[in-house]
mmCIF file of C-alpha atoms in Angstrom:
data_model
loop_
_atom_site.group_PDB
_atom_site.id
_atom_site.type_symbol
_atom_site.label_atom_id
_atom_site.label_comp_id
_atom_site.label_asym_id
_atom_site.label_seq_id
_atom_site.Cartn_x
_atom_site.Cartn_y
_atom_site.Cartn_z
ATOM 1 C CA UNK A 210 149.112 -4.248 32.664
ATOM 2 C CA UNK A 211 152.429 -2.147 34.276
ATOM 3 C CA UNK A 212 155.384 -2.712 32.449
ATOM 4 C CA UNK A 213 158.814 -2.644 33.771
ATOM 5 C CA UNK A 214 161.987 -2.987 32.565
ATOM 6 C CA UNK A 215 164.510 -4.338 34.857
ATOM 7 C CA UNK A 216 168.934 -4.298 34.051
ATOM 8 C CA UNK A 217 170.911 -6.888 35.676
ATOM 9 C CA UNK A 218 174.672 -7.287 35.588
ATOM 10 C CA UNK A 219 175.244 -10.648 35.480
ATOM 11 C CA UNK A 220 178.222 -11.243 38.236
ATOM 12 C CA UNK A 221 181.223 -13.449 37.525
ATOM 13 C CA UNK A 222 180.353 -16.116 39.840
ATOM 14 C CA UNK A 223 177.625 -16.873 37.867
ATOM 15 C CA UNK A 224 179.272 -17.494 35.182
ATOM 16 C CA UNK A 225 178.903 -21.316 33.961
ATOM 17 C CA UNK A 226 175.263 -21.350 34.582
ATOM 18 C CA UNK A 227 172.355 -21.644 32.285
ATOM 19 C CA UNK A 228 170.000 -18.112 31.176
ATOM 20 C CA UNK A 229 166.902 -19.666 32.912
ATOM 21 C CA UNK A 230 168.955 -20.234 36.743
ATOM 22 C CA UNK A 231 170.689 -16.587 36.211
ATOM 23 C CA UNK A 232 167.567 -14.798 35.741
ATOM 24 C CA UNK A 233 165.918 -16.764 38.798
ATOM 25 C CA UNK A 234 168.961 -16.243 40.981
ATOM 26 C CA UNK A 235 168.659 -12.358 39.781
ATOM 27 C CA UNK A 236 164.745 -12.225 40.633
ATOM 28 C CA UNK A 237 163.879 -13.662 43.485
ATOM 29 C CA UNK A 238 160.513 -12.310 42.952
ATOM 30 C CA UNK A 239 159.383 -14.033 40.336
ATOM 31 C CA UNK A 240 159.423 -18.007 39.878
ATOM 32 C CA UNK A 241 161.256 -19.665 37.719
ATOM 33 C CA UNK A 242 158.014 -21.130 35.443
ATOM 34 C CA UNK A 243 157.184 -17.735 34.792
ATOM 35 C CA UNK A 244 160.824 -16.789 33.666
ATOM 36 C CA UNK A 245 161.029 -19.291 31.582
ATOM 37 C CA UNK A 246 157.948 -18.141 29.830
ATOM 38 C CA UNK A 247 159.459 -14.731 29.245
ATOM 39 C CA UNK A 248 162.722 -15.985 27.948
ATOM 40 C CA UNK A 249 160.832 -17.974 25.356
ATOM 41 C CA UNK A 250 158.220 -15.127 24.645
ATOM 42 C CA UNK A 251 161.464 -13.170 24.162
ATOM 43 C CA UNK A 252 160.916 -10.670 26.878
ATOM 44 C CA UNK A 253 164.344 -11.452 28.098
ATOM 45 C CA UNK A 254 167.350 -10.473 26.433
ATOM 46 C CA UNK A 255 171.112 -10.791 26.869
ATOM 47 C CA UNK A 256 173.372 -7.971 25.716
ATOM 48 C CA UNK A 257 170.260 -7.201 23.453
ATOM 49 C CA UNK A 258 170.103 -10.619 22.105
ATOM 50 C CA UNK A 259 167.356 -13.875 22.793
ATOM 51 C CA UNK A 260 168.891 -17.082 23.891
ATOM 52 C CA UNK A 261 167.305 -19.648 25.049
ATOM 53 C CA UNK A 262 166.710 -20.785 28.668
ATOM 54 C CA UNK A 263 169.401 -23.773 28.635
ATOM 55 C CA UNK A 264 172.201 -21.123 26.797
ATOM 56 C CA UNK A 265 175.281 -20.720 29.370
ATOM 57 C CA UNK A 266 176.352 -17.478 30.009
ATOM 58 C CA UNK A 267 180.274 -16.334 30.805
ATOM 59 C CA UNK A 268 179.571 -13.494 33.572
ATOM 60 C CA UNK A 269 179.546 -10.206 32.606
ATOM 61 C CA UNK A 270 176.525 -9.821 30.567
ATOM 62 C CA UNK A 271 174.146 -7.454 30.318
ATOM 63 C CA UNK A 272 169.942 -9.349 30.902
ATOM 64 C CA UNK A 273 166.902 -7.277 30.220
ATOM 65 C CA UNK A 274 163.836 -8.284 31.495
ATOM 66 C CA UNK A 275 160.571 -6.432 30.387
ATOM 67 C CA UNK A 276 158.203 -6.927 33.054
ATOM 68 C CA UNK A 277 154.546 -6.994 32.255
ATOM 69 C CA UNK A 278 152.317 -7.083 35.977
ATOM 70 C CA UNK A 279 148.913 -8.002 36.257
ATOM 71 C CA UNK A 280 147.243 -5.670 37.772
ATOM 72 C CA UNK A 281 143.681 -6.967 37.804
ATOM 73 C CA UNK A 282 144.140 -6.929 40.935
ATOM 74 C CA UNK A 283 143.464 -3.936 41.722
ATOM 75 C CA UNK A 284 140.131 -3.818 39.975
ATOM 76 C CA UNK A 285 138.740 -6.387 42.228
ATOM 77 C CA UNK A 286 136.470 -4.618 45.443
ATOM 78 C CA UNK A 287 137.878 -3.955 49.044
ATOM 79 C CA UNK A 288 135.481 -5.670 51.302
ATOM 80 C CA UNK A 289 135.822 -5.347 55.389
ATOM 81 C CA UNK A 290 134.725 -8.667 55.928
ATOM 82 C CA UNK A 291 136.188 -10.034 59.583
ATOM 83 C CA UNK A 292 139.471 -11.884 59.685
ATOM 84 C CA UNK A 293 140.465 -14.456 61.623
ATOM 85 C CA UNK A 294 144.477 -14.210 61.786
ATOM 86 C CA UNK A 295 146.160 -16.457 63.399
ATOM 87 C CA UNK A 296 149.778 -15.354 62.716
ATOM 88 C CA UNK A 297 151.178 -12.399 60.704
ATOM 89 C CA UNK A 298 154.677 -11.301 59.920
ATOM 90 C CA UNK A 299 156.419 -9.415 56.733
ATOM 91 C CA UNK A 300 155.810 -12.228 54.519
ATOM 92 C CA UNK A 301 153.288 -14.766 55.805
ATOM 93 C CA UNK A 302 149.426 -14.337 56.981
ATOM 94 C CA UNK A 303 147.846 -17.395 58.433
ATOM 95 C CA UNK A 304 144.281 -17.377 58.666
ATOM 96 C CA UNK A 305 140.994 -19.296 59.757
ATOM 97 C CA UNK A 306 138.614 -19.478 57.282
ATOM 98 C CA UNK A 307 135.531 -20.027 57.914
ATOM 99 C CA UNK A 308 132.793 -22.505 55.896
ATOM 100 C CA UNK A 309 130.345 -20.230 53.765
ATOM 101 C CA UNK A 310 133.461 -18.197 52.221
ATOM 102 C CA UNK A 311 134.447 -18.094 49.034
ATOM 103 C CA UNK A 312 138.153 -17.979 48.577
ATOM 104 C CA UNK A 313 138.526 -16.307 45.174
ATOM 105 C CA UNK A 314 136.374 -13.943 42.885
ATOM 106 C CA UNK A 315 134.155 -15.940 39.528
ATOM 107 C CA UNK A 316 131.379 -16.512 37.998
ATOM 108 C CA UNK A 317 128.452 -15.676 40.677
ATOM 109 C CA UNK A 318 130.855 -14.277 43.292
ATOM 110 C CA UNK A 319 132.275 -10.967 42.033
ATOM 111 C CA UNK A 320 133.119 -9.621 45.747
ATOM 112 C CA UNK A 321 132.615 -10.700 49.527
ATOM 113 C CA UNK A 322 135.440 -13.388 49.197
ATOM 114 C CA UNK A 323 138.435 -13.994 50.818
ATOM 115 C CA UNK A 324 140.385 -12.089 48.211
ATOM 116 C CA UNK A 325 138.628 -9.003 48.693
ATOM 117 C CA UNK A 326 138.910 -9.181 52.317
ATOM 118 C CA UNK A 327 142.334 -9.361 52.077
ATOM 119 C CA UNK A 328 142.671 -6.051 49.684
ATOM 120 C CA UNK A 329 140.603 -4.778 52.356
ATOM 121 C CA UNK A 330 142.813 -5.396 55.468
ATOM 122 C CA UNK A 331 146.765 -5.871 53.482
ATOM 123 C CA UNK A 332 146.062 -3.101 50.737
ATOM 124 C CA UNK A 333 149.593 -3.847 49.498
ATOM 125 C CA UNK A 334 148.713 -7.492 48.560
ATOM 126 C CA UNK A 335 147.635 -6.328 45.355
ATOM 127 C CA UNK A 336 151.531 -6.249 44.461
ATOM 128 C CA UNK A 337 151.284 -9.943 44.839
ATOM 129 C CA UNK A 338 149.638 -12.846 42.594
ATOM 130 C CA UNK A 339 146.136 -13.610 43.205
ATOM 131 C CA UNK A 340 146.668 -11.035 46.291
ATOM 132 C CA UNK A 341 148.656 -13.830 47.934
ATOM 133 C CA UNK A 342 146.607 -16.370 47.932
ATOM 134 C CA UNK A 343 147.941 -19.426 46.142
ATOM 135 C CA UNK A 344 146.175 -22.340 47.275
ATOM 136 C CA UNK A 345 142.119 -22.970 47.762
ATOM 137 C CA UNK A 346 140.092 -24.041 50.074
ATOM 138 C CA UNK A 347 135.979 -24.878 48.736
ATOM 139 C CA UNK A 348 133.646 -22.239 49.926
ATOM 140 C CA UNK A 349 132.459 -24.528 52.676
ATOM 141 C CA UNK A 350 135.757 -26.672 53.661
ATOM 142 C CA UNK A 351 136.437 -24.762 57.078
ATOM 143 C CA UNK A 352 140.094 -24.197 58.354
ATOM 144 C CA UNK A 353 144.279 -23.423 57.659
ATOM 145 C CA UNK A 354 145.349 -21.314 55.018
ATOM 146 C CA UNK A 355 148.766 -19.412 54.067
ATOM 147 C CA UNK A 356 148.969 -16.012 52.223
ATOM 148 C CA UNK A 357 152.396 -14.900 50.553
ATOM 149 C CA UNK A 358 152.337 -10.986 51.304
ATOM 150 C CA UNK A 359 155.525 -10.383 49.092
ATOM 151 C CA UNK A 360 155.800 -11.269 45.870
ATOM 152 C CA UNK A 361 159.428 -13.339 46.690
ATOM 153 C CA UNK A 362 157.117 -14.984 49.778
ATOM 154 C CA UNK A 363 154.679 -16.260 46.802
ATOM 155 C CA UNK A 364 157.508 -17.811 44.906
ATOM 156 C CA UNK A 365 158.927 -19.384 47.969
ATOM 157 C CA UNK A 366 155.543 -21.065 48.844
ATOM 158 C CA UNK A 367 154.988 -22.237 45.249
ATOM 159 C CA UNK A 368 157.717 -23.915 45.416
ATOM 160 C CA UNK A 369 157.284 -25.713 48.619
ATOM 161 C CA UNK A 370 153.927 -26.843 47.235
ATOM 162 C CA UNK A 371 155.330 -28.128 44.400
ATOM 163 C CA UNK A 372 157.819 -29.865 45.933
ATOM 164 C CA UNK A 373 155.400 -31.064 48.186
ATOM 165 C CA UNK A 374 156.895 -29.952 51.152
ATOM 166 C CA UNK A 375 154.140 -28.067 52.632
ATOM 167 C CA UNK A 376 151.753 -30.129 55.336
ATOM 168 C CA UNK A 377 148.211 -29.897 54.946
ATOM 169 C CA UNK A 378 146.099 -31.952 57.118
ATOM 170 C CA UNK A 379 142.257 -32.150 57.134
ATOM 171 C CA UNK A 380 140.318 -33.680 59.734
ATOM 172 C CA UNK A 381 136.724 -35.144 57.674
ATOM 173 C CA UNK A 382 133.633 -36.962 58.900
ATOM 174 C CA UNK A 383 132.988 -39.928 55.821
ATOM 175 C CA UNK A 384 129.740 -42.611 55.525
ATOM 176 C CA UNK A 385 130.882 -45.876 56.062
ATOM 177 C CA UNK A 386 133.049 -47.603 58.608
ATOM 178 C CA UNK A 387 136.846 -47.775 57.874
ATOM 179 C CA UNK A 388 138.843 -50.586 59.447
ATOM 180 C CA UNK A 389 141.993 -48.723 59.032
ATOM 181 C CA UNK A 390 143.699 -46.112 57.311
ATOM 182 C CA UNK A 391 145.114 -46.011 53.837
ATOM 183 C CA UNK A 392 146.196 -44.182 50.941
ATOM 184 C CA UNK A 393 144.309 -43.494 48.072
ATOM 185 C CA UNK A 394 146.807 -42.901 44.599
ATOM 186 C CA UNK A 395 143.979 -41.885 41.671
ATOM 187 C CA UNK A 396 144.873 -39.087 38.855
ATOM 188 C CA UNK A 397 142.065 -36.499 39.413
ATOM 189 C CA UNK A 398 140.413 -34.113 36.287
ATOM 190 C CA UNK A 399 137.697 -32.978 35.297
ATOM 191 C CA UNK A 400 134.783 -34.715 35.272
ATOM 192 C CA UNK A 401 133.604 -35.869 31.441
ATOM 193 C CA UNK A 402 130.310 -35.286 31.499
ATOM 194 C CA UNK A 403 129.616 -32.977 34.402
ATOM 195 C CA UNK A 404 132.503 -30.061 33.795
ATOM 196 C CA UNK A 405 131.617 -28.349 37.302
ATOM 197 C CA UNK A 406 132.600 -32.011 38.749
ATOM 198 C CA UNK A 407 136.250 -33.458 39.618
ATOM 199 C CA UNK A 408 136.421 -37.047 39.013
ATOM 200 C CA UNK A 409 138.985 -40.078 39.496
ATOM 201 C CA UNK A 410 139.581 -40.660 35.260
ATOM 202 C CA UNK A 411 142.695 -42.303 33.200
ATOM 203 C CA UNK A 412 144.672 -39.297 32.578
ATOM 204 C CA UNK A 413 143.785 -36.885 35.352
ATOM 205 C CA UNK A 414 146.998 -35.112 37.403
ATOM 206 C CA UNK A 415 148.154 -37.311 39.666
ATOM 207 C CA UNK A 416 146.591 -37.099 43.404
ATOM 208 C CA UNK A 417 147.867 -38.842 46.228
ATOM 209 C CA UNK A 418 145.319 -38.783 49.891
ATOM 210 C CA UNK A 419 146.700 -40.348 53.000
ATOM 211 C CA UNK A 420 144.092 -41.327 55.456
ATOM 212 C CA UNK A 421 144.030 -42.813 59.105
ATOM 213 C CA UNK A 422 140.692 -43.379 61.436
ATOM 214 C CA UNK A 423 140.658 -41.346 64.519
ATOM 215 C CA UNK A 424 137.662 -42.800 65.186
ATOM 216 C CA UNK A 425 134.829 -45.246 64.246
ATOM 217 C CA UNK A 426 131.780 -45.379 64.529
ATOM 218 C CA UNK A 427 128.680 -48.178 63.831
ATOM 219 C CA UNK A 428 128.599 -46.641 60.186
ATOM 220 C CA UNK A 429 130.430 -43.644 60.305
ATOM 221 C CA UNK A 430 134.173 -42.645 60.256
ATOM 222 C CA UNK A 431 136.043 -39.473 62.113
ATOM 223 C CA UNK A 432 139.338 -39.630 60.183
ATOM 224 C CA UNK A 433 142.549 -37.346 59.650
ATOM 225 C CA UNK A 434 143.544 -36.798 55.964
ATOM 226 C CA UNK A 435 147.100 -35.733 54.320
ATOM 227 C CA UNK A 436 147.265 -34.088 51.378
ATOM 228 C CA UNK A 437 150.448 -35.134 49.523
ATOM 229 C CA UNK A 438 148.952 -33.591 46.262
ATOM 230 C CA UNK A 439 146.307 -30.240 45.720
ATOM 231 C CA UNK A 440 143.998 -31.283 43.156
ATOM 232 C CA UNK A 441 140.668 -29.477 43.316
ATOM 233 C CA UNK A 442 138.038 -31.322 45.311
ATOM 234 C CA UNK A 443 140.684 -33.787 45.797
ATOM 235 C CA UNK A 444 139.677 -35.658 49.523
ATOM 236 C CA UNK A 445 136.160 -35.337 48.520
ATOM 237 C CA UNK A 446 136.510 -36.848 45.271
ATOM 238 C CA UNK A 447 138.812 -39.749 47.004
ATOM 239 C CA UNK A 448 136.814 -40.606 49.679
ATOM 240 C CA UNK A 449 133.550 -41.124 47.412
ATOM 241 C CA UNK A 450 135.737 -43.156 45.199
ATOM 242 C CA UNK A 451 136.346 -45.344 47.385
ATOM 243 C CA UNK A 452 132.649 -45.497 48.434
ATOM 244 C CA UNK A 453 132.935 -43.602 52.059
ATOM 245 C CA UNK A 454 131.862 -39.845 51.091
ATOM 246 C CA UNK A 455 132.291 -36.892 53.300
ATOM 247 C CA UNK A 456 129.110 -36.335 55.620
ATOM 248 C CA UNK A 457 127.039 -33.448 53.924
ATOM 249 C CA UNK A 458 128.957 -33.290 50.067
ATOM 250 C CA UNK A 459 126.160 -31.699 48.205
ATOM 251 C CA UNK A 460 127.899 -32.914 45.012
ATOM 252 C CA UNK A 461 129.942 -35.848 45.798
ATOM 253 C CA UNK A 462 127.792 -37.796 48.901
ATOM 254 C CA UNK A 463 125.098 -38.999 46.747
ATOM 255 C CA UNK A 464 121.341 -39.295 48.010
ATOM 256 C CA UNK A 465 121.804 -40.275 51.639
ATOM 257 C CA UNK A 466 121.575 -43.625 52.689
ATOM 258 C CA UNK A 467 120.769 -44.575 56.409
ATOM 259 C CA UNK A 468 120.996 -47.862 57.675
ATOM 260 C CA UNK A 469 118.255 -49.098 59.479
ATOM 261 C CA UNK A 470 119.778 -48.943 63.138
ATOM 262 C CA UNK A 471 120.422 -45.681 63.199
ATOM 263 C CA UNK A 472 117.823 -43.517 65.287
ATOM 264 C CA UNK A 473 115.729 -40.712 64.205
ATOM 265 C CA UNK A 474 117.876 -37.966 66.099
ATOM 266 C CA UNK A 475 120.885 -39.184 63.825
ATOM 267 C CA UNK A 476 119.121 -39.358 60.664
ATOM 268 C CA UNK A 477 117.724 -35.754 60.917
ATOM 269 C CA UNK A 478 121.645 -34.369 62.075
ATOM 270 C CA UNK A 479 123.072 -36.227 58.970
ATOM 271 C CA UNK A 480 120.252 -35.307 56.636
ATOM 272 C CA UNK A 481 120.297 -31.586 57.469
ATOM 273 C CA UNK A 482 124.059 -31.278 58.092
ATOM 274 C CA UNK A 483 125.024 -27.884 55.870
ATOM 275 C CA UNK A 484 128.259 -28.710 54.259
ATOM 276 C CA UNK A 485 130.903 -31.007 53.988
ATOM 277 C CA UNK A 486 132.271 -32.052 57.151
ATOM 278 C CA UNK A 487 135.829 -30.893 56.218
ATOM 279 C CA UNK A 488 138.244 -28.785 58.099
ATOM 280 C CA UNK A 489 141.464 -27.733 57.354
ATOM 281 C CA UNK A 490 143.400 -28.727 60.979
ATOM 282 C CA UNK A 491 146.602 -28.367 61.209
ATOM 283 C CA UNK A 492 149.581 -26.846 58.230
ATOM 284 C CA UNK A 493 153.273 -27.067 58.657
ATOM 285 C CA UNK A 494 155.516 -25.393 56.217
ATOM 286 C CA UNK A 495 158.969 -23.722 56.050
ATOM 287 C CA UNK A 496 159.511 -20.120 56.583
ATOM 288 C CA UNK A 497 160.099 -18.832 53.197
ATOM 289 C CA UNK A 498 162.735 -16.110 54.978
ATOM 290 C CA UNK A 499 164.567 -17.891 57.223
ATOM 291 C CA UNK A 500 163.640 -21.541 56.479
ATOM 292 C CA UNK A 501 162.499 -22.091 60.426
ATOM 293 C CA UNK A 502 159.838 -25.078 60.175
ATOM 294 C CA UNK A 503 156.683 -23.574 61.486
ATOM 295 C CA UNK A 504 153.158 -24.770 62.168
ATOM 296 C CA UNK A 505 149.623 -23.954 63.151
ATOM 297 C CA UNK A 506 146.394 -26.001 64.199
ATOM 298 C CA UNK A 507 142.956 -25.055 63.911
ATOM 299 C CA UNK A 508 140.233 -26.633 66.050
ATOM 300 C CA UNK A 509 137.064 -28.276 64.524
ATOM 301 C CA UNK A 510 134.657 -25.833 64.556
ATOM 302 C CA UNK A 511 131.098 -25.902 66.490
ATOM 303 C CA UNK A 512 129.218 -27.726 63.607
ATOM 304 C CA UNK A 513 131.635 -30.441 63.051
ATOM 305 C CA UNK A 514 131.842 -31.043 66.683
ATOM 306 C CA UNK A 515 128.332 -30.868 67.391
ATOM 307 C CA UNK A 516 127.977 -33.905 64.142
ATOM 308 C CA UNK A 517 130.976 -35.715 66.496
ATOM 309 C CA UNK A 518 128.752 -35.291 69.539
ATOM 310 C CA UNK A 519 125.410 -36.586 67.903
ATOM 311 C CA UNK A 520 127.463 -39.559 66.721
ATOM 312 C CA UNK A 521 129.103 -40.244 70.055
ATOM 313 C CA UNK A 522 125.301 -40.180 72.066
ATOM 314 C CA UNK A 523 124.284 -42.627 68.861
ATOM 315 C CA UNK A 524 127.553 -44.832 69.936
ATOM 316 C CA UNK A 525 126.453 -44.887 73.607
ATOM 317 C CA UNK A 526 122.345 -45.519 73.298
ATOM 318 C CA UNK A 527 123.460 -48.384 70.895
ATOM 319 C CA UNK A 528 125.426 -49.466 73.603
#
C-alpha cells in the first residue's frame, strides 16, 4: 500500500452539510462508499477529531484524510496483447473485446487478460481501480466496454452504474422460439450447490433483463437484451430460467436438444458453436467530464453472424 495524507480546508459554503458529502465534494477522486468507510475506520479526522459521517460541520474546519492506495496493481504483468479502441479521450477508453479474453486476472489466468493489456498500452491506469476497468464482460461474451482512465472518471462511472444510468445492450442467439419480448425480474446469487454457478434463488441481488425478438426463427430466437441491472452471468442465467438458453452456454444451455426438423447442417453449427452467442452491441452513457450523452455500437462479429446465416438458409429450405 502508498499512504497519503491529504489537508482540506473546509470552505464556508459548505457549511450546513454532513462529514460524509464534505469529504466527497472535497475528493472527487474517490467515491463516496469508500469515504464513508474511512470515516468509520477513523482514517478521517476533523480538526484532529472522528465524527461520524452524518455529523454537520460549520465551515472552517480542518479534515484529514489518510489515504491508503492499492497498489497491486502494479504487480500485475504488462502484456502487448492487440487493442481494439474504439474511442479514447483523457478520461474514457472504449474498446471491442473480443470472445476468448479474459477481462480480469484469477485463479488460472494470472496474465494475458484485458487488464494486463491495458497496463501494457495506458501505463498510468495503474493509478486507477482495477486499472479502470469496473464492469465485466465473461471471457467469451464478445463486444462494448468502458474504462475510467482517471481515478475521478472511475467514480463518475460507478455512479452512473449504480444509478443505472448507463445503457448496455446485448444482442444473444437463445433455443426456443419467443413470441414476444419481455422482462425477466429474478434476484440472482450464487448458485447453492455449484459455487462457480449464478442462479435465480430467494435472496439473490436483484436483476432486472429486458428482452425483445429481432427475429424468430422455427426454434430459435435472435433477440436484443437490456441490462437494467449487472449481476454476473446475469442474461445467461435469465434466459435459461426461463427455459430459452443462449446458443453455445457451456454451463447454462444444458445438453443440446434438437428437434427433429431441423437438418443435419444445423445440428452440427449448433452442436459445435464455441461460445455463447452473446455480444455486447451497443453502450450509451454520460460523459463523466462534461455530462454530453455519448454512445457506441459494435457489430456482431463473424461467428455470430455466420450462426444467423446458417439459421436463415434453415428458415428458407424449410420454406
Amino acid at each position: 500500500m502508498n499512504r497519503e495524507t491529504l489537508t482540506l480546508n473546509v470552505p464556508a459554503d459548505l457549511g450546513g452539510k454532513r462529514l460524509d458529502q464534505v469529504v466527497s465534494i472535497l475528493c472527487p477522486q474517490h467515491s463516496r462508499a469508500r469515504l464513508q468507510t474511512w470515516i468509520r475506520a477513523g482514517r478521517i479526522s476533523v480538526d484532529g477529531r472522528n465524527l461520524r459521517q452524518r455529523d454537520i460541520l460549520q465551515g472552517g474546519e480542518i479534515i484529514t484524510v489518510n489515504v491508503e492506495h492499492d497498489t497491486s496493481e502494479a504487480s500485475w504483468s504488462r502484456d502487448a496483447l492487440p487493442l481494439d479502441i474504439l474511442h479514447a479521450d483523457e478520461s474514457l477508453l472504449i474498446i471491442n473485446k473480443p470472445a476468448g479474453l479474459v477481462v480480469h486476472p484469477g485463479a488460472g489466468n494470472p496474465d494475458h487478460t484485458l487488464l494486463n493489456a491495458l497496463l501494457y498500452h495506458y501505463p498510468e491506469l495503474e493509478n486507477v481501480p482495477r486499472a479502470g476497468i469496473f464492469q465485466r464482460l465473461d471471457k467469451d461474451t464478445s463486444g462494448l466496454m468502458v474504462i475510467a482512465r482517471t481515478p475521478e472518471a472511475h467514480t463518475a462511472l460507478v455512479e452512473q452504474m449504480r444509478q443505472r444510468a448507463i445503457t448496455r445492450e446485448y444482442q444473444a442467439v437463445v433455443a426456443g422460439r419467443l413470441t414476444a419480448g419481455g422482462t425477466v425480474d429474478a434476484p440472482v446469487g450464487r448458485h447453492p450447490v455449484n459455487r462457480k454457478q449464478m442462479a435465480v434463488i430467494a435472496g439473490g441481488r436483484a436483476a432486472v433483463t429486458h428482452y425483445r425478438v429481432i427475429k424468430r426463427y422455427p426454434v430459435h430466437s435472435h433477440i436484443l437484451c437490456r441490462l437494467e441491472t449487472g449481476r454476473t452471468h446475469q442474461i445467461r442465467v435469465h434466459m435459461a430460467h426461463i427455459r430459452h438458453p443462449v446458443i453455445g452456454d457451456p454451463v447454462y444451455g444444458g445438453r443440446p436438444r434438437f428437434p427433429r426438423q431441423v437438418s443435419e447442417e444445423l445440428r452440427e453449427i449448433l452442436a459445435t458453436f464455441p461460445r455463447q452467442a452473446l455480444h455486447a452491441s451497443r453502450l450509451e452513457l454520460a460523459h463523466p467530464d462534461s455530462g454530453a450523452t455519448m454512445s457506441w455500437e459494435s457489430p456482431l462479429p463473424e461467428d455470430i453472424r455466420s450462426l444467423l446465416t446458417a439459421l436463415d438458409a434453415e428458415e428458407n429450405r424449410d420454406g
